[in-house]
Short mmCIF file of C-alpha atoms and ligand atoms in Angstrom, two decimals:
data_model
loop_
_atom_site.label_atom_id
_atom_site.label_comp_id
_atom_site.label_asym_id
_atom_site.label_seq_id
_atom_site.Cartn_x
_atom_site.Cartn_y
_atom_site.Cartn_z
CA UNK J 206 130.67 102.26 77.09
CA UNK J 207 133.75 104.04 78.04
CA UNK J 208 134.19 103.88 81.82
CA UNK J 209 136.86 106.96 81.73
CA UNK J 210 133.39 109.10 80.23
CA UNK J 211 131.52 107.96 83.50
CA UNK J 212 134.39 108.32 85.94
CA UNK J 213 134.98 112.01 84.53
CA UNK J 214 130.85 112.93 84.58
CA UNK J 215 130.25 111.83 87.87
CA UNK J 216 133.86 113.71 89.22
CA UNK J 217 132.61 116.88 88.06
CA UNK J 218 129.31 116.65 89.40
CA UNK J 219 127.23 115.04 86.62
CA UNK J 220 124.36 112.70 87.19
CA UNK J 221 124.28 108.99 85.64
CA UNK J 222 121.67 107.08 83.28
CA UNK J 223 120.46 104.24 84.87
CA UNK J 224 121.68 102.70 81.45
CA UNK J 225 125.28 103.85 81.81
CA UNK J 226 125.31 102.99 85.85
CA UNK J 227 123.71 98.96 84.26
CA UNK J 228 126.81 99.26 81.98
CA UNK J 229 129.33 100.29 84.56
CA UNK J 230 128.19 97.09 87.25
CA UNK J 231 127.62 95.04 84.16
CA UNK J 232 131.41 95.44 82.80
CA UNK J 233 133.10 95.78 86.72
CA UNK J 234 131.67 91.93 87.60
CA UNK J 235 132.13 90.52 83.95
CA UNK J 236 136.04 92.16 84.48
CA UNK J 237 135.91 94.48 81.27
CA UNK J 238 136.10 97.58 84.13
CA UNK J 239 139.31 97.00 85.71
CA UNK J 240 139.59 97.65 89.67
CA UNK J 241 141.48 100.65 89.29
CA UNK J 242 138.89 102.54 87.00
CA UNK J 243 135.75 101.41 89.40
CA UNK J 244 138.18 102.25 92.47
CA UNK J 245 138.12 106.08 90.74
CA UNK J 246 134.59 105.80 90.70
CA UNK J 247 134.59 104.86 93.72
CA UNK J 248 135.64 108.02 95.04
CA UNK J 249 134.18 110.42 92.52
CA UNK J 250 130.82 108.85 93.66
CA UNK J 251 132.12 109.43 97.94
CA UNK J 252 132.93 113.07 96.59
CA UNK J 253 129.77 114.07 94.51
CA UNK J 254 127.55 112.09 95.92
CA UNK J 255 124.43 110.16 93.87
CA UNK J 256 120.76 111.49 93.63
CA UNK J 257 118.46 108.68 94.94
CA UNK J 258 117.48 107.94 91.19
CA UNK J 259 121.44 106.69 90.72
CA UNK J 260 121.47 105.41 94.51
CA UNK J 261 118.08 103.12 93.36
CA UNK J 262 120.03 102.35 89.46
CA UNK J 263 123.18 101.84 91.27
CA UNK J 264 121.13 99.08 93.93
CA UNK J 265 118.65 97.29 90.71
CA UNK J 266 122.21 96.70 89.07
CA UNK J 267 124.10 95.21 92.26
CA UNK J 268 121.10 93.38 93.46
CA UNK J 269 120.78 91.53 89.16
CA UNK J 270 124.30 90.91 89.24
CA UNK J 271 123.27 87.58 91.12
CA UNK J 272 119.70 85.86 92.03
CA UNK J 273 116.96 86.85 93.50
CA UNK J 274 114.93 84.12 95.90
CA UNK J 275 111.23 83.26 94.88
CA UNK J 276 109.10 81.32 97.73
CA UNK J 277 106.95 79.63 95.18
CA UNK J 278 105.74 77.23 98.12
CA UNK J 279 105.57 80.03 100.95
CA UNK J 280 102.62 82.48 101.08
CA UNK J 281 103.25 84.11 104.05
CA UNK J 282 104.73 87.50 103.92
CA UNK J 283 108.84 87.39 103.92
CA UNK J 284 110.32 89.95 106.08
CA UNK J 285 114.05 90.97 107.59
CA UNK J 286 115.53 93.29 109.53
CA UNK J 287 119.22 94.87 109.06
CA UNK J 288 121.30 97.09 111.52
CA UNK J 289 123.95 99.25 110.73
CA UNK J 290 126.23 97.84 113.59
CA UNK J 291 126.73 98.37 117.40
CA UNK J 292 128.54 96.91 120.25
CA UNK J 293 126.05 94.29 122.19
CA UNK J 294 123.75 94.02 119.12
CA UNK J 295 122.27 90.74 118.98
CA UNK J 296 118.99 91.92 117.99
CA UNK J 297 118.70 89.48 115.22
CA UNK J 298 119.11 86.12 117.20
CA UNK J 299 115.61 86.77 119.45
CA UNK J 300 113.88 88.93 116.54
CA UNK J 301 114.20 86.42 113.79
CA UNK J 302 112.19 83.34 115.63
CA UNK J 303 109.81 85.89 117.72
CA UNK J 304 108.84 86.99 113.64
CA UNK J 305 108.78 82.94 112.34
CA UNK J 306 106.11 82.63 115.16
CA UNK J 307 103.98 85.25 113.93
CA UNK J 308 102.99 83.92 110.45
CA UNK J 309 106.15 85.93 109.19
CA UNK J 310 108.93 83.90 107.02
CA UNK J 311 112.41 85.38 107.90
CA UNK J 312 114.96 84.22 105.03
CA UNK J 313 117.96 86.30 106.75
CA UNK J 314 120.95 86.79 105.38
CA UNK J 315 123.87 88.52 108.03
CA UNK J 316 127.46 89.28 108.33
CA UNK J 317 130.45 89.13 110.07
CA UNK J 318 131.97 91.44 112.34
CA UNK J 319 133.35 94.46 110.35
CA UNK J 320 135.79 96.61 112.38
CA UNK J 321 134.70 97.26 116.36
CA UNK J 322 130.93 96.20 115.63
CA UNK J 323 130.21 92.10 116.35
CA UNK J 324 128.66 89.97 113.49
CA UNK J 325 125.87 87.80 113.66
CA UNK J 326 127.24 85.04 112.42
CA UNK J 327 130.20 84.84 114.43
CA UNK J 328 128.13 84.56 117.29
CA UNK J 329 125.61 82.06 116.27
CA UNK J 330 129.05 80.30 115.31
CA UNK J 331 129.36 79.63 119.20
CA UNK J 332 126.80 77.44 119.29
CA UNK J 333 127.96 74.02 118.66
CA UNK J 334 128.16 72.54 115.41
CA UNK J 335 126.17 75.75 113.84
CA UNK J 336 125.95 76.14 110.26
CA UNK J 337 126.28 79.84 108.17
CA UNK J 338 127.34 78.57 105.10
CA UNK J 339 124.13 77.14 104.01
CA UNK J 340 123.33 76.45 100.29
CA UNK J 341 120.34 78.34 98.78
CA UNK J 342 118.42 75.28 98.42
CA UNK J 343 118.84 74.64 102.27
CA UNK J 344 118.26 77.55 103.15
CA UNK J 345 114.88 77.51 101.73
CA UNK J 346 113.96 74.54 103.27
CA UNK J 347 114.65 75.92 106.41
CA UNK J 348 112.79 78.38 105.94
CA UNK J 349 109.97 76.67 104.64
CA UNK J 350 110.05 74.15 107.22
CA UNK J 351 111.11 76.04 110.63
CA UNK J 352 110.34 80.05 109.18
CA UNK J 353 113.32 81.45 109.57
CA UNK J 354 116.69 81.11 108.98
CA UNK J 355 120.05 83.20 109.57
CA UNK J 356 122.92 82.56 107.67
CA UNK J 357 125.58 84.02 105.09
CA UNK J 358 125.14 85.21 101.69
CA UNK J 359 126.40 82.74 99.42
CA UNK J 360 128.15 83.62 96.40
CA UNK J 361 124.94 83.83 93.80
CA UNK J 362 123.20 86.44 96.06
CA UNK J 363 124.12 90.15 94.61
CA UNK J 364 127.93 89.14 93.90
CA UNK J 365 128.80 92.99 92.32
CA UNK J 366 128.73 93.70 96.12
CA UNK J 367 131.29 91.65 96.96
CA UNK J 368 133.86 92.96 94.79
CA UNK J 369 132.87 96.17 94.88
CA UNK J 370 132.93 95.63 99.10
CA UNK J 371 136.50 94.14 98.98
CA UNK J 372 137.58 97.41 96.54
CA UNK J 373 136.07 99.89 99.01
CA UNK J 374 137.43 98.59 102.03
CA UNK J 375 140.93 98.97 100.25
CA UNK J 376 140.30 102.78 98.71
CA UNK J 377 139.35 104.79 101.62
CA UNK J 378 135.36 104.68 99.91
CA UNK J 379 133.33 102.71 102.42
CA UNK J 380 132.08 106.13 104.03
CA UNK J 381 129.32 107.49 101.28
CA UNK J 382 126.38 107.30 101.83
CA UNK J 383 124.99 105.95 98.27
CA UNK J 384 127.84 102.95 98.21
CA UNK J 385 126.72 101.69 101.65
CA UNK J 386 123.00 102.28 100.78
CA UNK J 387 123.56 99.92 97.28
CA UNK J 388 125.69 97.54 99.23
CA UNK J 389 123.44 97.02 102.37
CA UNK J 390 119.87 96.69 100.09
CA UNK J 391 120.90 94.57 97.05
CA UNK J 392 122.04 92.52 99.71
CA UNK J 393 118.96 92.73 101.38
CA UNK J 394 116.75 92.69 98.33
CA UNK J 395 118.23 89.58 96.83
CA UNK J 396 115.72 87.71 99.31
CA UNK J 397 113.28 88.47 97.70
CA UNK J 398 111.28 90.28 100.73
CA UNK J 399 107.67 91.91 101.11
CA UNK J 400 108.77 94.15 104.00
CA UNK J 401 111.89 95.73 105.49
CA UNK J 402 112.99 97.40 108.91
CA UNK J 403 116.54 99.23 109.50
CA UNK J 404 117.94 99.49 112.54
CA UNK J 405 120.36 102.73 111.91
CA UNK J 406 122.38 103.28 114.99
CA UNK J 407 124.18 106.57 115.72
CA UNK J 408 126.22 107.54 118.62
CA UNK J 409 129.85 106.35 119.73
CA UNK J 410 129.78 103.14 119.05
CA UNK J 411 128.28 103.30 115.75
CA UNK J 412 129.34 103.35 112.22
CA UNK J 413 127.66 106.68 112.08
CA UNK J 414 128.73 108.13 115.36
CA UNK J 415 126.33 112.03 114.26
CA UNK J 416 122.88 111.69 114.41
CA UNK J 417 122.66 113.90 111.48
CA UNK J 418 124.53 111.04 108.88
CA UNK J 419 122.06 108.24 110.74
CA UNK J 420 119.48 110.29 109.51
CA UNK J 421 120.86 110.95 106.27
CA UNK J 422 121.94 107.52 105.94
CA UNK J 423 118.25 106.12 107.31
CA UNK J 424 116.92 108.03 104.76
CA UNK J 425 118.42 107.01 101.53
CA UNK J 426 117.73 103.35 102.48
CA UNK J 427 114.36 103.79 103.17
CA UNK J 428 113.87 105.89 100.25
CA UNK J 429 116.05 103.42 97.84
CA UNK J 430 113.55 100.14 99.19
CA UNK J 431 110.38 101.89 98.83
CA UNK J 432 111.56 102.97 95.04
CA UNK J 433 112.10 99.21 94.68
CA UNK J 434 108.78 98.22 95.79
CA UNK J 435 109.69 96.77 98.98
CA UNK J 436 107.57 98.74 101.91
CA UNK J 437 110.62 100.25 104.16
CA UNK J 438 110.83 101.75 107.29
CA UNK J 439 113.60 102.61 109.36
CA UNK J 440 114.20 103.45 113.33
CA UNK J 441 117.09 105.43 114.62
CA UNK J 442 118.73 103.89 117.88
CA UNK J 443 121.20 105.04 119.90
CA UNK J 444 124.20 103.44 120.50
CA UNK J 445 126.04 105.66 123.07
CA UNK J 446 126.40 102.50 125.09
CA UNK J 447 125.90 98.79 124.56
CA UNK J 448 122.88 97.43 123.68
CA UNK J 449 122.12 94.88 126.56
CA UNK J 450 125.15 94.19 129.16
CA UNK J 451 126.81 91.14 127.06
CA UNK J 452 129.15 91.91 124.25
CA UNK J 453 131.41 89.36 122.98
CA UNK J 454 130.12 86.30 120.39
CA UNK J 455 128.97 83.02 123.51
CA UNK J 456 127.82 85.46 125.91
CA UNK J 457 125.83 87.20 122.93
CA UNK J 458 123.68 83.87 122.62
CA UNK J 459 123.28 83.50 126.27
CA UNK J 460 121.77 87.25 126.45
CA UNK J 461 119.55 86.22 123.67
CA UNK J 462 118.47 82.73 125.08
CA UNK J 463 117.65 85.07 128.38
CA UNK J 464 115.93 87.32 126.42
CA UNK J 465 114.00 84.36 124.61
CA UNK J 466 113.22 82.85 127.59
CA UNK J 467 111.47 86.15 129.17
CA UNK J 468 114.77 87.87 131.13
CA UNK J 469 116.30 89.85 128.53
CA UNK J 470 117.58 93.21 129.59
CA UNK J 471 115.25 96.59 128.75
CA UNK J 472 116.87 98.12 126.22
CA UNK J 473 117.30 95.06 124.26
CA UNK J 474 113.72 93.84 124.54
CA UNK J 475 112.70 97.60 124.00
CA UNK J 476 114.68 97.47 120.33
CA UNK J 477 113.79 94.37 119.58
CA UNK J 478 110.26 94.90 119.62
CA UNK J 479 109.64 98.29 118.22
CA UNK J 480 111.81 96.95 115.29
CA UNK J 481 109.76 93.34 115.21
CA UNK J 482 106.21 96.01 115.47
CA UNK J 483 107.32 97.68 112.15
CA UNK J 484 107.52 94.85 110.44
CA UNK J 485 104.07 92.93 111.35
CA UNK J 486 102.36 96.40 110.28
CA UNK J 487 104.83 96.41 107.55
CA UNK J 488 103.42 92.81 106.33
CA UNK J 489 100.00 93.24 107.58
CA UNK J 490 99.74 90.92 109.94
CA UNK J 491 98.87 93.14 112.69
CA UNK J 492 96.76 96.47 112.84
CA UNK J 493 99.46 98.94 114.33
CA UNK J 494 102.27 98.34 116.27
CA UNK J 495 100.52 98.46 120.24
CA UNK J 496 98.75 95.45 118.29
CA UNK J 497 101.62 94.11 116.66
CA UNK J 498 104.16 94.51 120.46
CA UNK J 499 101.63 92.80 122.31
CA UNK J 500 101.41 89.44 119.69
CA UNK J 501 105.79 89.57 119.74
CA UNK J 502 105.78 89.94 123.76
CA UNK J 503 102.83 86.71 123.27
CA UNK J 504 105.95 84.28 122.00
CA UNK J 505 108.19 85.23 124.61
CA UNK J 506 105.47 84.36 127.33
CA UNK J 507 104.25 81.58 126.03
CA UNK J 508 107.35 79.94 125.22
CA UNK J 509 106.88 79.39 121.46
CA UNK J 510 109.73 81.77 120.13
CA UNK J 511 112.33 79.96 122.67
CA UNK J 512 111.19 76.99 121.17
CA UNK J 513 111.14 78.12 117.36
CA UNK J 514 114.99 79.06 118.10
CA UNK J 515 115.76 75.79 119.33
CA UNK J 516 114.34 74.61 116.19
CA UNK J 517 116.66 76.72 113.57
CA UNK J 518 119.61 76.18 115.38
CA UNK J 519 118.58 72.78 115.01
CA UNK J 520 117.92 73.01 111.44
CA UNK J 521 121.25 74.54 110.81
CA UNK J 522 123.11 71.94 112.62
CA UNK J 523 123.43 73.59 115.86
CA UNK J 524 122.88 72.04 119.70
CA UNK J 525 121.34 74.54 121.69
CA UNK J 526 122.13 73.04 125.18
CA UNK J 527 125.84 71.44 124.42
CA UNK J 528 127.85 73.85 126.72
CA UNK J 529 128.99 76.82 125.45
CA UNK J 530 133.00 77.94 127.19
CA UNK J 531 133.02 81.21 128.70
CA UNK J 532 136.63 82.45 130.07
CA UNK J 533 137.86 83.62 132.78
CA UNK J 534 136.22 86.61 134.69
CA UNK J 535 138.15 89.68 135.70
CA UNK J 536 136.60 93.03 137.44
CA UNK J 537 137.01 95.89 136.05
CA UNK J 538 136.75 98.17 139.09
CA UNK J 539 136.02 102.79 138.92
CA UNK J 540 138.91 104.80 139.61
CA UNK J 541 136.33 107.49 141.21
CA UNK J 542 132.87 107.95 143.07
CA UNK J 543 130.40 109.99 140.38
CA UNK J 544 127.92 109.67 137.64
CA UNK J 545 128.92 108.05 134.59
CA UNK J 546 128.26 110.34 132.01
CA UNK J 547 129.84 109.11 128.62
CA UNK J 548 130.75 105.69 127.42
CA UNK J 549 133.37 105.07 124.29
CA UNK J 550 131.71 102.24 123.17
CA UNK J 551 133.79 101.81 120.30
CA UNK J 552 136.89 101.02 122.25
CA UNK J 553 134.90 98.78 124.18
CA UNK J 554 134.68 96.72 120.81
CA UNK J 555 138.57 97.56 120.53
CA UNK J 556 138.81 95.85 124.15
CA UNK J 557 136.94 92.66 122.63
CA UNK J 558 139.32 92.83 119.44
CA UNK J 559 142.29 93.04 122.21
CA UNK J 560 140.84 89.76 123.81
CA UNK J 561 140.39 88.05 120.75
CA UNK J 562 136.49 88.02 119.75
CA UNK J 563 137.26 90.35 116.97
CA UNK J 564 139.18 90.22 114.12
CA UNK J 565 142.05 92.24 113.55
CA UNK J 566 142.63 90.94 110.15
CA UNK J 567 140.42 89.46 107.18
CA UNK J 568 140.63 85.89 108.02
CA UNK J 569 141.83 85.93 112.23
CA UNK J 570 140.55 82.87 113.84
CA UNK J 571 137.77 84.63 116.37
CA UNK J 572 137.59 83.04 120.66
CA UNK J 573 134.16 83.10 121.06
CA UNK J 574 134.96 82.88 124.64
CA UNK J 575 135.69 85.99 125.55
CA UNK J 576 133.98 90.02 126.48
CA UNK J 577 132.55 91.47 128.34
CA UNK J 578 129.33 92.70 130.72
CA UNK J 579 128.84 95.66 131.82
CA UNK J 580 127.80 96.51 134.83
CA UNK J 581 126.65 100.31 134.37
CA UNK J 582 124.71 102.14 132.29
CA UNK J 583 124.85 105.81 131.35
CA UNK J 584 123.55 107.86 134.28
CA UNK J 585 124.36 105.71 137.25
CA UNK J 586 126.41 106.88 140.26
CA UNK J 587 129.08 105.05 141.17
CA UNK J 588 131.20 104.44 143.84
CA UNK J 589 134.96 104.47 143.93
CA UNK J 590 136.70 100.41 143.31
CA UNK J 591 132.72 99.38 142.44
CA UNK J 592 132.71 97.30 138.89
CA UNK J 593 132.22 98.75 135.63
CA UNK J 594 132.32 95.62 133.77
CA UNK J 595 133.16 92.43 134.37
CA UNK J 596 135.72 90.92 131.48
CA UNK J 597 135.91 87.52 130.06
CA UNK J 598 139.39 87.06 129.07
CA UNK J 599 142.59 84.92 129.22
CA UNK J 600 144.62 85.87 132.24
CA UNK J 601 147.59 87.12 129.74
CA UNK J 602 145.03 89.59 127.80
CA UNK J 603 142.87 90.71 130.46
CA UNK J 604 145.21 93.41 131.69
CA UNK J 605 145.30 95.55 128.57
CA UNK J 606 141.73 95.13 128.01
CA UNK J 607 141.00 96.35 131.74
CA UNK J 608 142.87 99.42 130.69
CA UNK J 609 140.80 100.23 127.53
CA UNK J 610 137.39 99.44 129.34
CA UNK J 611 138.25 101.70 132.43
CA UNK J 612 139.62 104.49 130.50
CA UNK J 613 136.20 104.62 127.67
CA UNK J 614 133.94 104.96 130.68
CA UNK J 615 133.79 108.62 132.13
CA UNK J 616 132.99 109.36 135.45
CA UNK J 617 132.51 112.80 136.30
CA UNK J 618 130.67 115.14 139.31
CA UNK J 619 127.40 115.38 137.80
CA UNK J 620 124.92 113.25 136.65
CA UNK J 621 123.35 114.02 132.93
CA UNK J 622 120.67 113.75 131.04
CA UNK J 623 119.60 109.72 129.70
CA UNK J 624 120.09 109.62 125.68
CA UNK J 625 116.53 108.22 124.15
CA UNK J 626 117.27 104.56 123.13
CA UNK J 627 114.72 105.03 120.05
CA UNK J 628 115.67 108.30 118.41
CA UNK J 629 112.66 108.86 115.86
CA UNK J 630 111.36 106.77 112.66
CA UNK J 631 111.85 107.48 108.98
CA UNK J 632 109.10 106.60 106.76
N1 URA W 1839 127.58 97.15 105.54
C1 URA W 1839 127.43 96.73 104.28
O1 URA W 1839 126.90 95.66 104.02
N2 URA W 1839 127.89 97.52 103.28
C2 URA W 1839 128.47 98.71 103.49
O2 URA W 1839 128.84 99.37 102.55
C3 URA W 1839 128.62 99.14 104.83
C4 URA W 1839 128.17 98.34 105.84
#
């Protein structure tokens, strides 16, 4: 193989063997491609592009760089859900044990937060004595033993992503559509799962912020799974505003305990299950998805997903009802009467960064203390001094962050019209 060949062939437009793309992955994580020729590669791929043949080549290689998981002693259907990133998300905390209590298996793997958008894992981290560095063998057994698990991918699972990750985030090439497609589903696939959903959010606080990329974007993963032979589907949600009124790591659990225990907010319920209904009709497990929303709204009412949580944070080390700190409240209070009519919900995951429950660097020590609620929603009127969000914060960083909040909400004279919280589904 000579790597300077494939750099030049995919700059000018060419398309890749899936033999020369298996060489190119093979020689990057064995070191025989140094980082600067994969970096160039990097970019000729964000420049030209990748037909979904190379996308699906490029995924197969990341995805065999590492294991695969087998559940040799678990017949029911494995299943996860992945989201692109928002502000508020938290999706994964009430989804994963509402899925364990419908004959589902849920071996999920998650992330950090990466640039305004929270992680997972960071706020299952404010639980204490949570674990998210679990081995592969324990992580099977908790899933074989509770039916779902979230934790981090350890360093077997699909480890061409990694360095490839830490190269990209370096070179300016994290924005193409093909890289983040390989990067997000070898991840993904390494779990070895019988059914996928996507949750690919587009609007202001989103990695995607057009709804034309989210599509784009939606589409190439769904495309690149089904190739695979996973069954793939993905919904497009809008993320124009927090999802839920809680951002920030503790008070991201205590939205999803509410929402586990039958008092979630709307919108998060609303995403939750349409995402949750893909994947029983996904698996089988339920006829369509009216069927398959009524049996996930079943373990919220009858208790048994509140309790299945209780159980994998116990699993994973975690104590549920240990207290959990939440700092200091400040108001946030309008400048003007009117309707809010856009929300920059990006800097409202700059205003968490600000407070401390983000990281500014690889590596920051996170406060899981702090964020925020907010206390309106696109649409509403609003009075003049009335709150737009309520901060948690330490009395030195709370000023700046009121700043940030009030200025990314926009008041103005008249009210408009509601963005659709589901967008459409890709199939
Ligand atoms: N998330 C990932 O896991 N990979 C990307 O490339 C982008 C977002």
């Amino acid at each position: 193989m000579n790597p300077t060949f494939l750099i030049a062939k995919k700059r000018d437009g060419g398309e890749l063997s899936e033999g020369q793309i298996a060489d190119l992955v093979r020689g990057y994580v064995s070191g025989e491609v140094p980082d600067y020729q994969m970096a160039a590669f990097a970019m000729a791929v964000c420049c030209r592009g990748m037909t979904i043949a190379e996308t699906a080549a490029l995924t197969e290689q990341m995805l065999h760089s590492g294991i695969t998981l087998d559940w040799p002693d678990s017949p029911a259907p494995k299943v996860d859900k992945h989201s692109t990133g928002g502000i508020g998300d938290k999706v994964s905390l009430p989804l994963a044990p509402m899925l364990a209590c419908c004959d589902l298996r849920v071996p999920m793997i998650s992330g950090r937060g990466l640039g305004a958008t929270g992680g997972t894992l960071d706020k299952l981290e404010s639980i204490p004595g949570f674990r998210t560095d679990l081995s592969l063998e324990k992580m099977r057994n908790v899933v074989n033993q509770v039916g779902c698990v979230i934790t981090s991918a350890s360093a077997e699972l699909a480890p061409a992503d990694k360095k490839l990750y830490a190269l990209r985030d370096v070179t300016a090439t994290v924005e193409s559509i093909p890289l983040i497609t390989a990067s997000i589903m070898s991840k993904k696939l390494s779990e070895g799962l019988d059914a996928l959903v996507l949750d690919v959010k587009h609007g202001s606080g989103a990695f995607m912020k057009r709804l034309d990329d989210a599509q784009a974007l939606a589409r190439s993963l769904v495309d690149t799974g089904k190739r695979m032979g996973v069954p793939t589907v993905a919904l497009i949600t809008d993320m124009n505003q927090p999802l839920g009124r809680l951002c920030g790591n503790g008070v991201e659990v205590d939205e999803s305990v509410a929402a586990l225990e039958g008092s979630g907010p709307d919108d998060l319920m609303e995403v939750t299950l349409a995402l949750g209904a893909e994947l029983l009709t996904l698996a089988g497990v339920a006829a369509d998805t009216e069927a398959a929303r009524k049996r996930l709204q079943q373990t919220i009412d009858d208790g048994s997903a509140h309790e299945k949580f209780r159980q994998m944070v116990a699993a994973q080390g975690g104590d549920l009802d240990a207290p959990r700190q939440v700092a200091p409240t400040h108001e946030v209070p309008a400048p003007h009467a009117g309707w809010v009519t856009s929300i920059d919900t990006q800097a409202l995951g700059r205003a968490i960064i600000e407070l401390g429950g983000g990281r500014r660097q690889q590596g920051d020590r996170l406060d899981l203390t702090v964020g925020l609620q907010m206390r309106v929603r696109l649409g509403d009127p609003i009075d003049q001094g009335q709150p737009l969000a309520l901060l948690f914060a330490s009395p030195k960083k709370a000023n700046a962050a009121k700043t940030m909040v009030a200025d990314a909400v926009k008041i103005a004279s008249e009210p408009i019209a509601l963005p659709r919280l589901i967008v459409e589904k890709v199939v």
